[in-house]
């Protein structure tokens, strides 16, 4: 959002596309702010369509381009009385690509992955059938070979690490959004940055005054004090003194 704010200030001050002579400074702030907000809304709609897959997924990009072009044209027809006489179709296309590019670049910079981490592609292919496989939008965000029962979720900056029985993938998604996609009874948020599947817990550990749960992938996940009661209610048993598992890794 900071980078978008900077881009908005630059556009408002520079007044590109002839807006410097046609709009006041305040009007330019409103104009470009409205343009960028429209791009954000349409991108959210496009991403949801892509996640749905099928016909909706195939129509996501054409719908995005058409709606964005129509929105920009409609706004300019309203703001500029002589819009149709001084602008060409090429200018409209250039304006669409420029604003879309600014929004995309800002999001990529803010959500840049750490070294060695690749973002999982959004695949609209049908989910594989399997016992215990959760059918939800989260699965459609994972590569096909990673679509299996979820072991745990881990928030990493603006990305989400999804650990399934088939492996690990990192996707661009908020923890709260992924958590909302998971059926309530199967797991819970055990820590600010961790969600776990209760049936994938293989043990508990208490170390240095902290409670941890040992997951099926061999990782120890910390338990927040304010979530321990919910974990106990979900069936996780915490012992006063547990032996440390020899090969566990702390997430």
PDB file of C-alpha atoms in Angstrom:
ATOM      1  CA  UNK A   1       0.000   0.000   0.000  1.00  0.00           C
ATOM      2  CA  UNK A   2       2.918   2.346   0.670  1.00  0.00           C
ATOM      3  CA  UNK A   3       4.257   1.778  -2.845  1.00  0.00           C
ATOM      4  CA  UNK A   4       0.823   2.407  -4.326  1.00  0.00           C
ATOM      5  CA  UNK A   5       0.594   5.597  -2.310  1.00  0.00           C
ATOM      6  CA  UNK A   6       3.931   6.699  -3.754  1.00  0.00           C
ATOM      7  CA  UNK A   7       2.746   5.832  -7.266  1.00  0.00           C
ATOM      8  CA  UNK A   8      -0.439   7.837  -6.667  1.00  0.00           C
ATOM      9  CA  UNK A   9       1.546  10.872  -5.520  1.00  0.00           C
ATOM     10  CA  UNK A  10       3.856  10.654  -8.550  1.00  0.00           C
ATOM     11  CA  UNK A  11       0.940  10.376 -10.982  1.00  0.00           C
ATOM     12  CA  UNK A  12      -0.950  13.227  -9.312  1.00  0.00           C
ATOM     13  CA  UNK A  13       2.089  15.528  -9.363  1.00  0.00           C
ATOM     14  CA  UNK A  14       3.292  14.601 -12.849  1.00  0.00           C
ATOM     15  CA  UNK A  15      -0.164  14.649 -14.450  1.00  0.00           C
ATOM     16  CA  UNK A  16       0.463  12.115 -17.250  1.00  0.00           C
ATOM     17  CA  UNK A  17      -1.894  11.447 -20.180  1.00  0.00           C
ATOM     18  CA  UNK A  18      -2.763  15.146 -20.455  1.00  0.00           C
ATOM     19  CA  UNK A  19      -4.283  15.356 -16.976  1.00  0.00           C
ATOM     20  CA  UNK A  20      -1.805  18.036 -15.829  1.00  0.00           C
ATOM     21  CA  UNK A  21      -3.466  20.734 -17.949  1.00  0.00           C
ATOM     22  CA  UNK A  22      -7.032  19.457 -17.584  1.00  0.00           C
ATOM     23  CA  UNK A  23      -7.287  18.689 -13.860  1.00  0.00           C
ATOM     24  CA  UNK A  24      -6.263  20.486 -10.684  1.00  0.00           C
ATOM     25  CA  UNK A  25      -3.891  18.780  -8.213  1.00  0.00           C
ATOM     26  CA  UNK A  26      -6.772  17.639  -5.995  1.00  0.00           C
ATOM     27  CA  UNK A  27      -8.712  16.344  -8.984  1.00  0.00           C
ATOM     28  CA  UNK A  28      -5.651  14.413 -10.172  1.00  0.00           C
ATOM     29  CA  UNK A  29      -5.331  12.737  -6.753  1.00  0.00           C
ATOM     30  CA  UNK A  30      -8.994  11.722  -6.914  1.00  0.00           C
ATOM     31  CA  UNK A  31      -8.758  10.610 -10.552  1.00  0.00           C
ATOM     32  CA  UNK A  32      -5.720   8.350 -10.221  1.00  0.00           C
ATOM     33  CA  UNK A  33      -6.825   7.113  -6.797  1.00  0.00           C
ATOM     34  CA  UNK A  34     -10.139   6.020  -8.290  1.00  0.00           C
ATOM     35  CA  UNK A  35      -8.337   4.346 -11.191  1.00  0.00           C
ATOM     36  CA  UNK A  36      -6.035   2.351  -8.889  1.00  0.00           C
ATOM     37  CA  UNK A  37      -8.932   1.387  -6.608  1.00  0.00           C
ATOM     38  CA  UNK A  38     -10.839   0.091  -9.610  1.00  0.00           C
ATOM     39  CA  UNK A  39      -7.869  -2.037 -10.630  1.00  0.00           C
ATOM     40  CA  UNK A  40      -7.659  -3.515  -7.104  1.00  0.00           C
ATOM     41  CA  UNK A  41     -11.346  -4.456  -7.081  1.00  0.00           C
ATOM     42  CA  UNK A  42     -11.231  -5.989 -10.544  1.00  0.00           C
ATOM     43  CA  UNK A  43      -8.071  -7.939  -9.693  1.00  0.00           C
ATOM     44  CA  UNK A  44      -9.803  -9.446  -6.655  1.00  0.00           C
ATOM     45  CA  UNK A  45     -12.746 -10.499  -8.828  1.00  0.00           C
ATOM     46  CA  UNK A  46     -10.365 -11.925 -11.433  1.00  0.00           C
ATOM     47  CA  UNK A  47      -8.410 -13.930  -8.825  1.00  0.00           C
ATOM     48  CA  UNK A  48     -11.641 -15.370  -7.405  1.00  0.00           C
ATOM     49  CA  UNK A  49     -12.735 -16.415 -10.888  1.00  0.00           C
ATOM     50  CA  UNK A  50      -9.352 -18.035 -11.522  1.00  0.00           C
ATOM     51  CA  UNK A  51      -9.649 -19.966  -8.256  1.00  0.00           C
ATOM     52  CA  UNK A  52     -13.096 -21.223  -9.255  1.00  0.00           C
ATOM     53  CA  UNK A  53     -11.688 -22.838 -12.383  1.00  0.00           C
ATOM     54  CA  UNK A  54     -13.826 -24.169 -15.226  1.00  0.00           C
ATOM     55  CA  UNK A  55     -15.614 -21.682 -17.471  1.00  0.00           C
ATOM     56  CA  UNK A  56     -15.298 -18.915 -14.868  1.00  0.00           C
ATOM     57  CA  UNK A  57     -11.515 -19.378 -14.737  1.00  0.00           C
ATOM     58  CA  UNK A  58     -11.178 -19.251 -18.526  1.00  0.00           C
ATOM     59  CA  UNK A  59     -13.212 -16.047 -18.694  1.00  0.00           C
ATOM     60  CA  UNK A  60     -11.306 -14.344 -15.854  1.00  0.00           C
ATOM     61  CA  UNK A  61      -8.692 -12.523 -17.937  1.00  0.00           C
ATOM     62  CA  UNK A  62     -10.970 -11.432 -20.829  1.00  0.00           C
ATOM     63  CA  UNK A  63     -13.517 -10.152 -18.301  1.00  0.00           C
ATOM     64  CA  UNK A  64     -10.792  -8.314 -16.395  1.00  0.00           C
ATOM     65  CA  UNK A  65      -9.473  -6.532 -19.498  1.00  0.00           C
ATOM     66  CA  UNK A  66     -12.936  -5.657 -20.821  1.00  0.00           C
ATOM     67  CA  UNK A  67     -14.211  -4.357 -17.470  1.00  0.00           C
ATOM     68  CA  UNK A  68     -11.060  -2.358 -16.817  1.00  0.00           C
ATOM     69  CA  UNK A  69     -11.090  -0.803 -20.290  1.00  0.00           C
ATOM     70  CA  UNK A  70     -14.782  -0.013 -19.982  1.00  0.00           C
ATOM     71  CA  UNK A  71     -14.329   1.441 -16.518  1.00  0.00           C
ATOM     72  CA  UNK A  72     -11.492   3.712 -17.595  1.00  0.00           C
ATOM     73  CA  UNK A  73     -13.381   4.815 -20.693  1.00  0.00           C
ATOM     74  CA  UNK A  74     -16.544   5.491 -18.684  1.00  0.00           C
ATOM     75  CA  UNK A  75     -14.695   7.499 -16.048  1.00  0.00           C
ATOM     76  CA  UNK A  76     -12.886   9.562 -18.658  1.00  0.00           C
ATOM     77  CA  UNK A  77     -16.092  10.214 -20.562  1.00  0.00           C
ATOM     78  CA  UNK A  78     -17.529  11.566 -17.296  1.00  0.00           C
ATOM     79  CA  UNK A  79     -14.501  13.590 -16.190  1.00  0.00           C
ATOM     80  CA  UNK A  80     -13.402  14.950 -19.561  1.00  0.00           C
ATOM     81  CA  UNK A  81     -16.079  16.533 -21.743  1.00  0.00           C
ATOM     82  CA  UNK A  82     -13.861  16.271 -24.827  1.00  0.00           C
ATOM     83  CA  UNK A  83     -12.524  12.788 -24.054  1.00  0.00           C
ATOM     84  CA  UNK A  84     -13.669  11.217 -27.321  1.00  0.00           C
ATOM     85  CA  UNK A  85     -12.070  13.988 -29.389  1.00  0.00           C
ATOM     86  CA  UNK A  86      -8.541  13.975 -27.934  1.00  0.00           C
ATOM     87  CA  UNK A  87      -7.941  10.363 -27.001  1.00  0.00           C
ATOM     88  CA  UNK A  88      -7.503   7.319 -29.214  1.00  0.00           C
ATOM     89  CA  UNK A  89      -8.018   3.639 -28.653  1.00  0.00           C
ATOM     90  CA  UNK A  90      -4.256   3.235 -28.400  1.00  0.00           C
ATOM     91  CA  UNK A  91      -4.178   5.702 -25.510  1.00  0.00           C
ATOM     92  CA  UNK A  92      -6.899   3.787 -23.687  1.00  0.00           C
ATOM     93  CA  UNK A  93      -4.961   0.548 -24.069  1.00  0.00           C
ATOM     94  CA  UNK A  94      -1.743   2.219 -22.927  1.00  0.00           C
ATOM     95  CA  UNK A  95      -3.521   3.678 -19.895  1.00  0.00           C
ATOM     96  CA  UNK A  96      -4.976   0.273 -18.981  1.00  0.00           C
ATOM     97  CA  UNK A  97      -1.608  -1.455 -19.255  1.00  0.00           C
ATOM     98  CA  UNK A  98       0.224   1.286 -17.341  1.00  0.00           C
ATOM     99  CA  UNK A  99      -2.131   1.369 -14.353  1.00  0.00           C
ATOM    100  CA  UNK A 100      -2.389  -2.440 -14.273  1.00  0.00           C
ATOM    101  CA  UNK A 101       1.387  -2.667 -14.413  1.00  0.00           C
ATOM    102  CA  UNK A 102       1.831  -0.254 -11.509  1.00  0.00           C
ATOM    103  CA  UNK A 103      -0.577  -2.204  -9.321  1.00  0.00           C
ATOM    104  CA  UNK A 104       0.952  -5.550 -10.301  1.00  0.00           C
ATOM    105  CA  UNK A 105       4.524  -4.330  -9.708  1.00  0.00           C
ATOM    106  CA  UNK A 106       3.642  -2.943  -6.275  1.00  0.00           C
ATOM    107  CA  UNK A 107       2.024  -6.205  -5.212  1.00  0.00           C
ATOM    108  CA  UNK A 108       4.956  -8.278  -6.483  1.00  0.00           C
ATOM    109  CA  UNK A 109       7.502  -6.117  -4.650  1.00  0.00           C
ATOM    110  CA  UNK A 110       5.563  -6.198  -1.373  1.00  0.00           C
ATOM    111  CA  UNK A 111       4.928  -9.943  -1.620  1.00  0.00           C
ATOM    112  CA  UNK A 112       8.338 -10.937  -3.003  1.00  0.00           C
ATOM    113  CA  UNK A 113       9.235 -14.488  -1.967  1.00  0.00           C
ATOM    114  CA  UNK A 114      12.274 -15.250   0.138  1.00  0.00           C
ATOM    115  CA  UNK A 115      15.317 -16.842  -1.513  1.00  0.00           C
ATOM    116  CA  UNK A 116      14.741 -20.364  -2.755  1.00  0.00           C
ATOM    117  CA  UNK A 117      10.932 -20.228  -2.445  1.00  0.00           C
ATOM    118  CA  UNK A 118       8.791 -20.524  -5.537  1.00  0.00           C
ATOM    119  CA  UNK A 119       5.163 -19.492  -5.613  1.00  0.00           C
ATOM    120  CA  UNK A 120       2.791 -22.299  -6.387  1.00  0.00           C
ATOM    121  CA  UNK A 121       0.841 -21.703  -9.570  1.00  0.00           C
ATOM    122  CA  UNK A 122      -2.934 -21.314  -9.522  1.00  0.00           C
ATOM    123  CA  UNK A 123      -4.253 -24.386 -11.253  1.00  0.00           C
ATOM    124  CA  UNK A 124      -7.889 -24.706 -12.153  1.00  0.00           C
ATOM    125  CA  UNK A 125      -7.733 -28.448 -12.832  1.00  0.00           C
ATOM    126  CA  UNK A 126     -10.149 -30.634 -10.877  1.00  0.00           C
ATOM    127  CA  UNK A 127      -8.977 -31.870  -7.525  1.00  0.00           C
ATOM    128  CA  UNK A 128      -7.909 -35.490  -7.210  1.00  0.00           C
ATOM    129  CA  UNK A 129     -10.180 -37.856  -5.368  1.00  0.00           C
ATOM    130  CA  UNK A 130      -8.938 -39.315  -2.112  1.00  0.00           C
ATOM    131  CA  UNK A 131     -10.045 -40.224   1.370  1.00  0.00           C
ATOM    132  CA  UNK A 132     -10.052 -37.231   3.696  1.00  0.00           C
ATOM    133  CA  UNK A 133      -9.167 -34.723   0.950  1.00  0.00           C
ATOM    134  CA  UNK A 134     -10.670 -31.330   1.717  1.00  0.00           C
ATOM    135  CA  UNK A 135     -12.427 -29.932  -1.344  1.00  0.00           C
ATOM    136  CA  UNK A 136     -12.031 -26.199  -1.197  1.00  0.00           C
ATOM    137  CA  UNK A 137     -10.514 -23.264  -3.004  1.00  0.00           C
ATOM    138  CA  UNK A 138      -7.236 -23.732  -1.162  1.00  0.00           C
ATOM    139  CA  UNK A 139      -6.644 -27.016  -2.987  1.00  0.00           C
ATOM    140  CA  UNK A 140      -7.112 -25.297  -6.329  1.00  0.00           C
ATOM    141  CA  UNK A 141      -4.278 -22.918  -5.449  1.00  0.00           C
ATOM    142  CA  UNK A 142      -1.837 -25.808  -5.108  1.00  0.00           C
ATOM    143  CA  UNK A 143       0.024 -27.725  -7.819  1.00  0.00           C
ATOM    144  CA  UNK A 144      -1.752 -30.968  -8.667  1.00  0.00           C
ATOM    145  CA  UNK A 145       0.944 -33.126  -7.104  1.00  0.00           C
ATOM    146  CA  UNK A 146       0.549 -31.261  -3.785  1.00  0.00           C
ATOM    147  CA  UNK A 147      -3.216 -31.684  -3.471  1.00  0.00           C
ATOM    148  CA  UNK A 148      -3.620 -33.934  -0.462  1.00  0.00           C
ATOM    149  CA  UNK A 149      -4.968 -33.689   3.102  1.00  0.00           C
ATOM    150  CA  UNK A 150      -3.572 -30.599   4.817  1.00  0.00           C
ATOM    151  CA  UNK A 151      -1.158 -31.102   7.721  1.00  0.00           C
ATOM    152  CA  UNK A 152      -0.611 -27.463   8.644  1.00  0.00           C
ATOM    153  CA  UNK A 153      -0.485 -23.876   7.382  1.00  0.00           C
ATOM    154  CA  UNK A 154       2.247 -21.379   8.189  1.00  0.00           C
ATOM    155  CA  UNK A 155       2.123 -17.633   7.505  1.00  0.00           C
ATOM    156  CA  UNK A 156       5.347 -16.229   6.052  1.00  0.00           C
ATOM    157  CA  UNK A 157       5.186 -12.461   5.516  1.00  0.00           C
ATOM    158  CA  UNK A 158       2.593 -11.981   2.749  1.00  0.00           C
ATOM    159  CA  UNK A 159       2.672 -15.620   1.703  1.00  0.00           C
ATOM    160  CA  UNK A 160       1.337 -18.874   3.045  1.00  0.00           C
ATOM    161  CA  UNK A 161       3.238 -22.131   3.373  1.00  0.00           C
ATOM    162  CA  UNK A 162       0.871 -25.049   2.864  1.00  0.00           C
ATOM    163  CA  UNK A 163       2.078 -28.441   4.117  1.00  0.00           C
ATOM    164  CA  UNK A 164       0.087 -31.416   2.897  1.00  0.00           C
ATOM    165  CA  UNK A 165       0.689 -35.152   3.041  1.00  0.00           C
ATOM    166  CA  UNK A 166       2.103 -34.862  -0.485  1.00  0.00           C
ATOM    167  CA  UNK A 167       4.615 -32.086   0.195  1.00  0.00           C
ATOM    168  CA  UNK A 168       4.942 -28.334   0.657  1.00  0.00           C
ATOM    169  CA  UNK A 169       3.964 -25.359  -1.502  1.00  0.00           C
ATOM    170  CA  UNK A 170       4.095 -21.599  -0.937  1.00  0.00           C
ATOM    171  CA  UNK A 171       1.254 -19.468  -2.292  1.00  0.00           C
ATOM    172  CA  UNK A 172       0.222 -15.833  -2.208  1.00  0.00           C
ATOM    173  CA  UNK A 173      -2.644 -15.855   0.297  1.00  0.00           C
ATOM    174  CA  UNK A 174      -3.453 -14.496   3.740  1.00  0.00           C
ATOM    175  CA  UNK A 175      -3.691 -16.901   6.645  1.00  0.00           C
ATOM    176  CA  UNK A 176      -7.178 -15.632   7.518  1.00  0.00           C
ATOM    177  CA  UNK A 177      -8.432 -16.368   3.989  1.00  0.00           C
ATOM    178  CA  UNK A 178      -6.992 -19.886   3.979  1.00  0.00           C
ATOM    179  CA  UNK A 179      -8.334 -20.569   7.467  1.00  0.00           C
ATOM    180  CA  UNK A 180     -11.826 -19.557   6.332  1.00  0.00           C
ATOM    181  CA  UNK A 181     -11.626 -22.154   3.556  1.00  0.00           C
ATOM    182  CA  UNK A 182     -10.885 -25.007   5.957  1.00  0.00           C
ATOM    183  CA  UNK A 183     -13.762 -26.908   7.609  1.00  0.00           C
ATOM    184  CA  UNK A 184     -13.936 -25.847  11.256  1.00  0.00           C
ATOM    185  CA  UNK A 185     -13.869 -29.277  12.960  1.00  0.00           C
ATOM    186  CA  UNK A 186     -10.698 -30.457  11.207  1.00  0.00           C
ATOM    187  CA  UNK A 187      -8.276 -27.932  12.692  1.00  0.00           C
ATOM    188  CA  UNK A 188      -7.624 -24.659  14.428  1.00  0.00           C
ATOM    189  CA  UNK A 189      -5.305 -21.665  14.595  1.00  0.00           C
ATOM    190  CA  UNK A 190      -2.854 -22.678  17.295  1.00  0.00           C
ATOM    191  CA  UNK A 191      -0.615 -19.625  16.978  1.00  0.00           C
ATOM    192  CA  UNK A 192      -0.727 -16.269  15.238  1.00  0.00           C
ATOM    193  CA  UNK A 193       1.249 -17.724  12.319  1.00  0.00           C
ATOM    194  CA  UNK A 194       0.188 -21.386  12.460  1.00  0.00           C
ATOM    195  CA  UNK A 195      -2.933 -23.414  11.667  1.00  0.00           C
ATOM    196  CA  UNK A 196      -2.904 -27.185  12.210  1.00  0.00           C
ATOM    197  CA  UNK A 197      -5.049 -30.186  11.383  1.00  0.00           C
ATOM    198  CA  UNK A 198      -5.898 -31.796  14.707  1.00  0.00           C
ATOM    199  CA  UNK A 199      -5.744 -35.338  13.311  1.00  0.00           C
ATOM    200  CA  UNK A 200      -2.188 -34.709  12.085  1.00  0.00           C
ATOM    201  CA  UNK A 201      -0.857 -34.032  15.604  1.00  0.00           C
ATOM    202  CA  UNK A 202       1.373 -36.921  16.700  1.00  0.00           C
ATOM    203  CA  UNK A 203       2.460 -35.605  20.089  1.00  0.00           C
ATOM    204  CA  UNK A 204       3.103 -32.648  22.368  1.00  0.00           C
ATOM    205  CA  UNK A 205       6.254 -31.248  23.932  1.00  0.00           C
ATOM    206  CA  UNK A 206       6.966 -28.706  26.644  1.00  0.00           C
ATOM    207  CA  UNK A 207      10.328 -26.988  26.278  1.00  0.00           C
ATOM    208  CA  UNK A 208      11.681 -23.831  27.926  1.00  0.00           C
ATOM    209  CA  UNK A 209       8.272 -23.111  29.363  1.00  0.00           C
ATOM    210  CA  UNK A 210       6.573 -23.334  25.972  1.00  0.00           C
ATOM    211  CA  UNK A 211       4.039 -25.850  24.747  1.00  0.00           C
ATOM    212  CA  UNK A 212       4.579 -27.262  21.278  1.00  0.00           C
ATOM    213  CA  UNK A 213       2.713 -29.774  19.158  1.00  0.00           C
ATOM    214  CA  UNK A 214       4.591 -32.264  17.022  1.00  0.00           C
ATOM    215  CA  UNK A 215       3.047 -32.577  13.574  1.00  0.00           C
ATOM    216  CA  UNK A 216       3.038 -35.501  11.170  1.00  0.00           C
ATOM    217  CA  UNK A 217       5.698 -33.816   9.009  1.00  0.00           C
ATOM    218  CA  UNK A 218       8.119 -33.795  11.959  1.00  0.00           C
ATOM    219  CA  UNK A 219       7.857 -30.072  12.732  1.00  0.00           C
ATOM    220  CA  UNK A 220       7.194 -28.670  16.202  1.00  0.00           C
ATOM    221  CA  UNK A 221       4.622 -25.873  16.125  1.00  0.00           C
ATOM    222  CA  UNK A 222       4.391 -23.400  19.034  1.00  0.00           C
ATOM    223  CA  UNK A 223       1.121 -23.075  20.948  1.00  0.00           C
ATOM    224  CA  UNK A 224       0.007 -19.620  22.081  1.00  0.00           C
ATOM    225  CA  UNK A 225      -1.220 -19.319  25.639  1.00  0.00           C
ATOM    226  CA  UNK A 226      -4.552 -17.919  24.503  1.00  0.00           C
ATOM    227  CA  UNK A 227      -5.163 -20.848  22.127  1.00  0.00           C
ATOM    228  CA  UNK A 228      -4.200 -23.694  24.467  1.00  0.00           C
ATOM    229  CA  UNK A 229      -7.721 -24.064  25.888  1.00  0.00           C
ATOM    230  CA  UNK A 230      -9.136 -24.345  22.360  1.00  0.00           C
ATOM    231  CA  UNK A 231      -6.491 -26.952  21.524  1.00  0.00           C
ATOM    232  CA  UNK A 232      -7.410 -29.002  24.612  1.00  0.00           C
ATOM    233  CA  UNK A 233     -11.087 -28.724  23.682  1.00  0.00           C
ATOM    234  CA  UNK A 234     -10.196 -30.027  20.210  1.00  0.00           C
ATOM    235  CA  UNK A 235      -8.700 -33.153  21.774  1.00  0.00           C
ATOM    236  CA  UNK A 236      -4.979 -32.305  21.984  1.00  0.00           C
ATOM    237  CA  UNK A 237      -3.482 -33.537  25.272  1.00  0.00           C
ATOM    238  CA  UNK A 238      -0.661 -31.578  26.893  1.00  0.00           C
ATOM    239  CA  UNK A 239       1.498 -33.375  29.428  1.00  0.00           C
ATOM    240  CA  UNK A 240       3.349 -31.603  32.218  1.00  0.00           C
ATOM    241  CA  UNK A 241       6.609 -33.312  31.242  1.00  0.00           C
ATOM    242  CA  UNK A 242       7.190 -34.790  27.816  1.00  0.00           C
ATOM    243  CA  UNK A 243      10.392 -36.174  26.432  1.00  0.00           C
ATOM    244  CA  UNK A 244      11.734 -34.283  23.480  1.00  0.00           C
ATOM    245  CA  UNK A 245      11.373 -36.239  20.221  1.00  0.00           C
ATOM    246  CA  UNK A 246      14.875 -36.775  18.840  1.00  0.00           C
ATOM    247  CA  UNK A 247      14.434 -35.669  15.223  1.00  0.00           C
ATOM    248  CA  UNK A 248      11.898 -32.871  15.543  1.00  0.00           C
ATOM    249  CA  UNK A 249      12.425 -29.571  13.821  1.00  0.00           C
ATOM    250  CA  UNK A 250      11.144 -26.273  15.231  1.00  0.00           C
ATOM    251  CA  UNK A 251       9.141 -24.383  12.639  1.00  0.00           C
TER     252      UNK A 251
END
